Amino acid sequence: MARSRCFLGYMNSNWEQHFDIPIGPDNYFAFTDPQGLDDLEQDAYQASVADQGQPTHFYPRRNPFLFTITVPGDFGSKELVWTLKTNGETHRAFASLAPDYRIDPQVISTEVGGNFGSLSDALRTNIPPELKVEGGETRRIAVGKPLTLIAFASDPDNLPARRARGGSPSTLDQLYRPPSSIVAISGPGLRLSWIVYRGPVRNVGFEPEQMKTWTDTRVYANSPWSPPWIIPGNSRRWKMGH
C-alpha cells in the first residue's frame, strides 16, 4: 500500500521568546485512534515512538511545513499527535489523512505567501529546490572552534522565477503600512538560511548573520516577509561559518 507524508510545523505566539524542549514527556509524538488525545490531561508518552524527527528548538511566530513524517499505507483514520508542554501549558497538533487536509505545492506556497501570495495553477507542479552540503555528513570539531559549511542550492524548474517587489517603500506611511493580505507575503527566488533545529541556540552562532526563516513581518526585521527585504542574487553557493 502507498505511504503518505504528513507536513508539520508550529506557531509560537511570542515575538521574541525562543523555546528549547528536548525530546521526552514535554515534546513527543503518539499514534492514536481518532480523538484519542483530545483530552489535554491525558498523557501518551512512549519513548519508542516519541521521536519522529521534530525540532527541539522553537523560533518565534509561524514556522510552517518545517518537517515531514511518513505514515504507513494502512494508517487509515488514525491520528498522529504532537504534544508540546511549555510554560505550564499543554499544546497539541493533530495530523491525519482526512481529505480536507490534503495539500499540494500551490497550497504550501500560498500558506507562506510565496510569489507575493500568488494563486497561480502553475505552482501545483512546482519542483522543490535541490540542496547539497559540501563534504561528509559527519564533522568533528573542537569545542569553541569555528566550522565552515558550504551548501550548493539550485531550483531545477526556476518556478516561480525570481522577481523583485514592484518598487520599494518611499515614505514612512508605505514602509509601516500593515499587511493587506490574509497571509504575510514574500517574493519568489531561491534563498538559503541556516537555523538551529535541535539543541540550545545559545551554543551556536552564525557568520554571516542569517536571515530569519520564521514569519517576522516587522519592518527591517531581516526576514523575507519584512519590508523592504531584498531577494538575494542568483548565487548557488552559500558559505557559512559558526
PDB file of N, CA and C in Angstrom, residues 38-84:
ATOM      1  N   ASP A  38      -7.721  14.013  22.522  1.00  0.00           N
ATOM      2  CA  ASP A  38      -8.384  15.317  22.614  1.00  0.00           C
ATOM      3  C   ASP A  38      -8.333  15.881  24.030  1.00  0.00           C
ATOM      4  N   ASP A  39      -8.276  15.009  25.016  1.00  0.00           N
ATOM      5  CA  ASP A  39      -8.186  15.430  26.414  1.00  0.00           C
ATOM      6  C   ASP A  39      -6.739  15.794  26.722  1.00  0.00           C
ATOM      7  N   LEU A  40      -6.473  17.083  26.947  1.00  0.00           N
ATOM      8  CA  LEU A  40      -5.104  17.538  27.182  1.00  0.00           C
ATOM      9  C   LEU A  40      -4.519  17.008  28.480  1.00  0.00           C
ATOM     10  N   GLU A  41      -5.362  16.523  29.369  1.00  0.00           N
ATOM     11  CA  GLU A  41      -4.867  15.971  30.626  1.00  0.00           C
ATOM     12  C   GLU A  41      -4.320  14.561  30.440  1.00  0.00           C
ATOM     13  N   GLN A  42      -4.657  13.939  29.324  1.00  0.00           N
ATOM     14  CA  GLN A  42      -4.227  12.560  29.079  1.00  0.00           C
ATOM     15  C   GLN A  42      -2.809  12.545  28.537  1.00  0.00           C
ATOM     16  N   ASP A  43      -1.980  11.670  29.089  1.00  0.00           N
ATOM     17  CA  ASP A  43      -0.587  11.557  28.663  1.00  0.00           C
ATOM     18  C   ASP A  43      -0.414  10.278  27.856  1.00  0.00           C
ATOM     19  N   ALA A  44       0.328  10.358  26.745  1.00  0.00           N
ATOM     20  CA  ALA A  44       0.526   9.185  25.890  1.00  0.00           C
ATOM     21  C   ALA A  44       1.988   9.018  25.509  1.00  0.00           C
ATOM     22  N   TYR A  45       2.894   9.496  26.362  1.00  0.00           N
ATOM     23  CA  TYR A  45       4.316   9.430  26.029  1.00  0.00           C
ATOM     24  C   TYR A  45       4.817   7.997  26.016  1.00  0.00           C
ATOM     25  N   GLN A  46       5.444   7.602  24.910  1.00  0.00           N
ATOM     26  CA  GLN A  46       6.129   6.326  24.779  1.00  0.00           C
ATOM     27  C   GLN A  46       7.468   6.588  24.110  1.00  0.00           C
ATOM     28  N   ALA A  47       8.542   6.254  24.790  1.00  0.00           N
ATOM     29  CA  ALA A  47       9.875   6.573  24.290  1.00  0.00           C
ATOM     30  C   ALA A  47      10.142   5.974  22.912  1.00  0.00           C
ATOM     31  N   SER A  48       9.540   4.837  22.609  1.00  0.00           N
ATOM     32  CA  SER A  48       9.821   4.136  21.356  1.00  0.00           C
ATOM     33  C   SER A  48       9.317   4.884  20.121  1.00  0.00           C
ATOM     34  N   VAL A  49       8.303   5.721  20.273  1.00  0.00           N
ATOM     35  CA  VAL A  49       7.739   6.437  19.119  1.00  0.00           C
ATOM     36  C   VAL A  49       7.768   7.951  19.303  1.00  0.00           C
ATOM     37  N   ALA A  50       8.258   8.424  20.436  1.00  0.00           N
ATOM     38  CA  ALA A  50       8.200   9.858  20.754  1.00  0.00           C
ATOM     39  C   ALA A  50       8.972  10.713  19.761  1.00  0.00           C
ATOM     40  N   ASP A  51      10.130  10.218  19.326  1.00  0.00           N
ATOM     41  CA  ASP A  51      10.996  10.991  18.439  1.00  0.00           C
ATOM     42  C   ASP A  51      10.668  10.666  16.986  1.00  0.00           C
ATOM     43  N   GLN A  52      10.050  11.609  16.304  1.00  0.00           N
ATOM     44  CA  GLN A  52       9.723  11.462  14.889  1.00  0.00           C
ATOM     45  C   GLN A  52      10.456  12.507  14.036  1.00  0.00           C
ATOM     46  N   GLY A  53      11.598  12.980  14.561  1.00  0.00           N
ATOM     47  CA  GLY A  53      12.389  13.951  13.811  1.00  0.00           C
ATOM     48  C   GLY A  53      11.964  15.387  13.993  1.00  0.00           C
ATOM     49  N   GLN A  54      11.136  15.649  14.995  1.00  0.00           N
ATOM     50  CA  GLN A  54      10.658  17.010  15.230  1.00  0.00           C
ATOM     51  C   GLN A  54      11.763  17.893  15.818  1.00  0.00           C
ATOM     52  N   PRO A  55      11.615  19.213  15.713  1.00  0.00           N
ATOM     53  CA  PRO A  55      12.616  20.113  16.287  1.00  0.00           C
ATOM     54  C   PRO A  55      12.569  20.105  17.809  1.00  0.00           C
ATOM     55  N   THR A  56      13.672  20.547  18.412  1.00  0.00           N
ATOM     56  CA  THR A  56      13.690  20.768  19.858  1.00  0.00           C
ATOM     57  C   THR A  56      13.954  22.237  20.178  1.00  0.00           C
ATOM     58  N   HIS A  57      14.350  23.007  19.160  1.00  0.00           N
ATOM     59  CA  HIS A  57      14.469  24.459  19.340  1.00  0.00           C
ATOM     60  C   HIS A  57      13.346  25.120  18.558  1.00  0.00           C
ATOM     61  N   PHE A  58      12.645  26.053  19.211  1.00  0.00           N
ATOM     62  CA  PHE A  58      11.462  26.658  18.618  1.00  0.00           C
ATOM     63  C   PHE A  58      11.631  28.167  18.504  1.00  0.00           C
ATOM     64  N   TYR A  59      11.614  28.645  17.268  1.00  0.00           N
ATOM     65  CA  TYR A  59      11.720  30.070  16.987  1.00  0.00           C
ATOM     66  C   TYR A  59      10.359  30.750  17.181  1.00  0.00           C
ATOM     67  N   PRO A  60      10.329  32.072  17.214  1.00  0.00           N
ATOM     68  CA  PRO A  60       9.043  32.769  17.362  1.00  0.00           C
ATOM     69  C   PRO A  60       8.135  32.609  16.142  1.00  0.00           C
ATOM     70  N   ARG A  61       6.861  32.885  16.343  1.00  0.00           N
ATOM     71  CA  ARG A  61       5.845  33.023  15.302  1.00  0.00           C
ATOM     72  C   ARG A  61       5.682  31.770  14.439  1.00  0.00           C
ATOM     73  N   ARG A  62       5.209  31.962  13.199  1.00  0.00           N
ATOM     74  CA  ARG A  62       4.871  30.827  12.336  1.00  0.00           C
ATOM     75  C   ARG A  62       6.113  30.197  11.716  1.00  0.00           C
ATOM     76  N   ASN A  63       6.171  28.877  11.803  1.00  0.00           N
ATOM     77  CA  ASN A  63       7.222  28.090  11.162  1.00  0.00           C
ATOM     78  C   ASN A  63       6.558  26.885  10.489  1.00  0.00           C
ATOM     79  N   PRO A  64       5.827  27.102   9.399  1.00  0.00           N
ATOM     80  CA  PRO A  64       5.049  26.022   8.786  1.00  0.00           C
ATOM     81  C   PRO A  64       5.890  25.107   7.899  1.00  0.00           C
ATOM     82  N   PHE A  65       5.375  23.890   7.666  1.00  0.00           N
ATOM     83  CA  PHE A  65       5.997  22.934   6.739  1.00  0.00           C
ATOM     84  C   PHE A  65       7.474  22.712   7.057  1.00  0.00           C
ATOM     85  N   LEU A  66       7.785  22.597   8.327  1.00  0.00           N
ATOM     86  CA  LEU A  66       9.178  22.512   8.760  1.00  0.00           C
ATOM     87  C   LEU A  66       9.754  21.112   8.595  1.00  0.00           C
ATOM     88  N   PHE A  67       8.919  20.093   8.736  1.00  0.00           N
ATOM     89  CA  PHE A  67       9.402  18.716   8.596  1.00  0.00           C
ATOM     90  C   PHE A  67       8.240  17.822   8.193  1.00  0.00           C
ATOM     91  N   THR A  68       8.572  16.616   7.768  1.00  0.00           N
ATOM     92  CA  THR A  68       7.543  15.664   7.345  1.00  0.00           C
ATOM     93  C   THR A  68       7.711  14.351   8.095  1.00  0.00           C
ATOM     94  N   ILE A  69       6.606  13.637   8.223  1.00  0.00           N
ATOM     95  CA  ILE A  69       6.603  12.298   8.808  1.00  0.00           C
ATOM     96  C   ILE A  69       5.856  11.384   7.845  1.00  0.00           C
ATOM     97  N   THR A  70       6.485  10.288   7.465  1.00  0.00           N
ATOM     98  CA  THR A  70       5.861   9.327   6.564  1.00  0.00           C
ATOM     99  C   THR A  70       5.087   8.295   7.376  1.00  0.00           C
ATOM    100  N   VAL A  71       3.824   8.116   7.033  1.00  0.00           N
ATOM    101  CA  VAL A  71       2.979   7.144   7.737  1.00  0.00           C
ATOM    102  C   VAL A  71       2.710   5.967   6.810  1.00  0.00           C
ATOM    103  N   PRO A  72       2.497   4.773   7.359  1.00  0.00           N
ATOM    104  CA  PRO A  72       2.312   3.568   6.537  1.00  0.00           C
ATOM    105  C   PRO A  72       1.009   3.595   5.748  1.00  0.00           C
ATOM    106  N   GLY A  73       0.931   2.729   4.746  1.00  0.00           N
ATOM    107  CA  GLY A  73      -0.239   2.688   3.891  1.00  0.00           C
ATOM    108  C   GLY A  73      -1.512   2.298   4.598  1.00  0.00           C
ATOM    109  N   ASP A  74      -1.387   1.583   5.723  1.00  0.00           N
ATOM    110  CA  ASP A  74      -2.581   1.172   6.470  1.00  0.00           C
ATOM    111  C   ASP A  74      -2.912   2.132   7.606  1.00  0.00           C
ATOM    112  N   PHE A  75      -2.426   3.378   7.515  1.00  0.00           N
ATOM    113  CA  PHE A  75      -2.656   4.358   8.577  1.00  0.00           C
ATOM    114  C   PHE A  75      -4.145   4.634   8.762  1.00  0.00           C
ATOM    115  N   GLY A  76      -4.890   4.637   7.667  1.00  0.00           N
ATOM    116  CA  GLY A  76      -6.344   4.781   7.732  1.00  0.00           C
ATOM    117  C   GLY A  76      -6.810   6.053   8.414  1.00  0.00           C
ATOM    118  N   SER A  77      -7.707   5.893   9.388  1.00  0.00           N
ATOM    119  CA  SER A  77      -8.299   7.040  10.085  1.00  0.00           C
ATOM    120  C   SER A  77      -7.561   7.403  11.367  1.00  0.00           C
ATOM    121  N   LYS A  78      -6.407   6.821  11.598  1.00  0.00           N
ATOM    122  CA  LYS A  78      -5.650   7.120  12.811  1.00  0.00           C
ATOM    123  C   LYS A  78      -5.161   8.570  12.799  1.00  0.00           C
ATOM    124  N   GLU A  79      -4.695   9.014  13.943  1.00  0.00           N
ATOM    125  CA  GLU A  79      -4.158  10.365  14.073  1.00  0.00           C
ATOM    126  C   GLU A  79      -2.716  10.317  14.569  1.00  0.00           C
ATOM    127  N   LEU A  80      -1.944  11.243  14.068  1.00  0.00           N
ATOM    128  CA  LEU A  80      -0.581  11.457  14.531  1.00  0.00           C
ATOM    129  C   LEU A  80      -0.610  12.727  15.366  1.00  0.00           C
ATOM    130  N   VAL A  81      -0.291  12.613  16.644  1.00  0.00           N
ATOM    131  CA  VAL A  81      -0.485  13.732  17.573  1.00  0.00           C
ATOM    132  C   VAL A  81       0.857  14.181  18.144  1.00  0.00           C
ATOM    133  N   TRP A  82       1.124  15.475  18.022  1.00  0.00           N
ATOM    134  CA  TRP A  82       2.354  16.077  18.551  1.00  0.00           C
ATOM    135  C   TRP A  82       2.005  16.847  19.815  1.00  0.00           C
ATOM    136  N   THR A  83       2.626  16.478  20.912  1.00  0.00           N
ATOM    137  CA  THR A  83       2.389  17.131  22.202  1.00  0.00           C
ATOM    138  C   THR A  83       3.594  17.976  22.590  1.00  0.00           C
ATOM    139  N   LEU A  84       3.336  19.229  22.951  1.00  0.00           N
ATOM    140  CA  LEU A  84       4.363  20.142  23.446  1.00  0.00           C
ATOM    141  C   LEU A  84       3.877  20.771  24.742  1.00  0.00           C
TER     142      LEU A  84
END
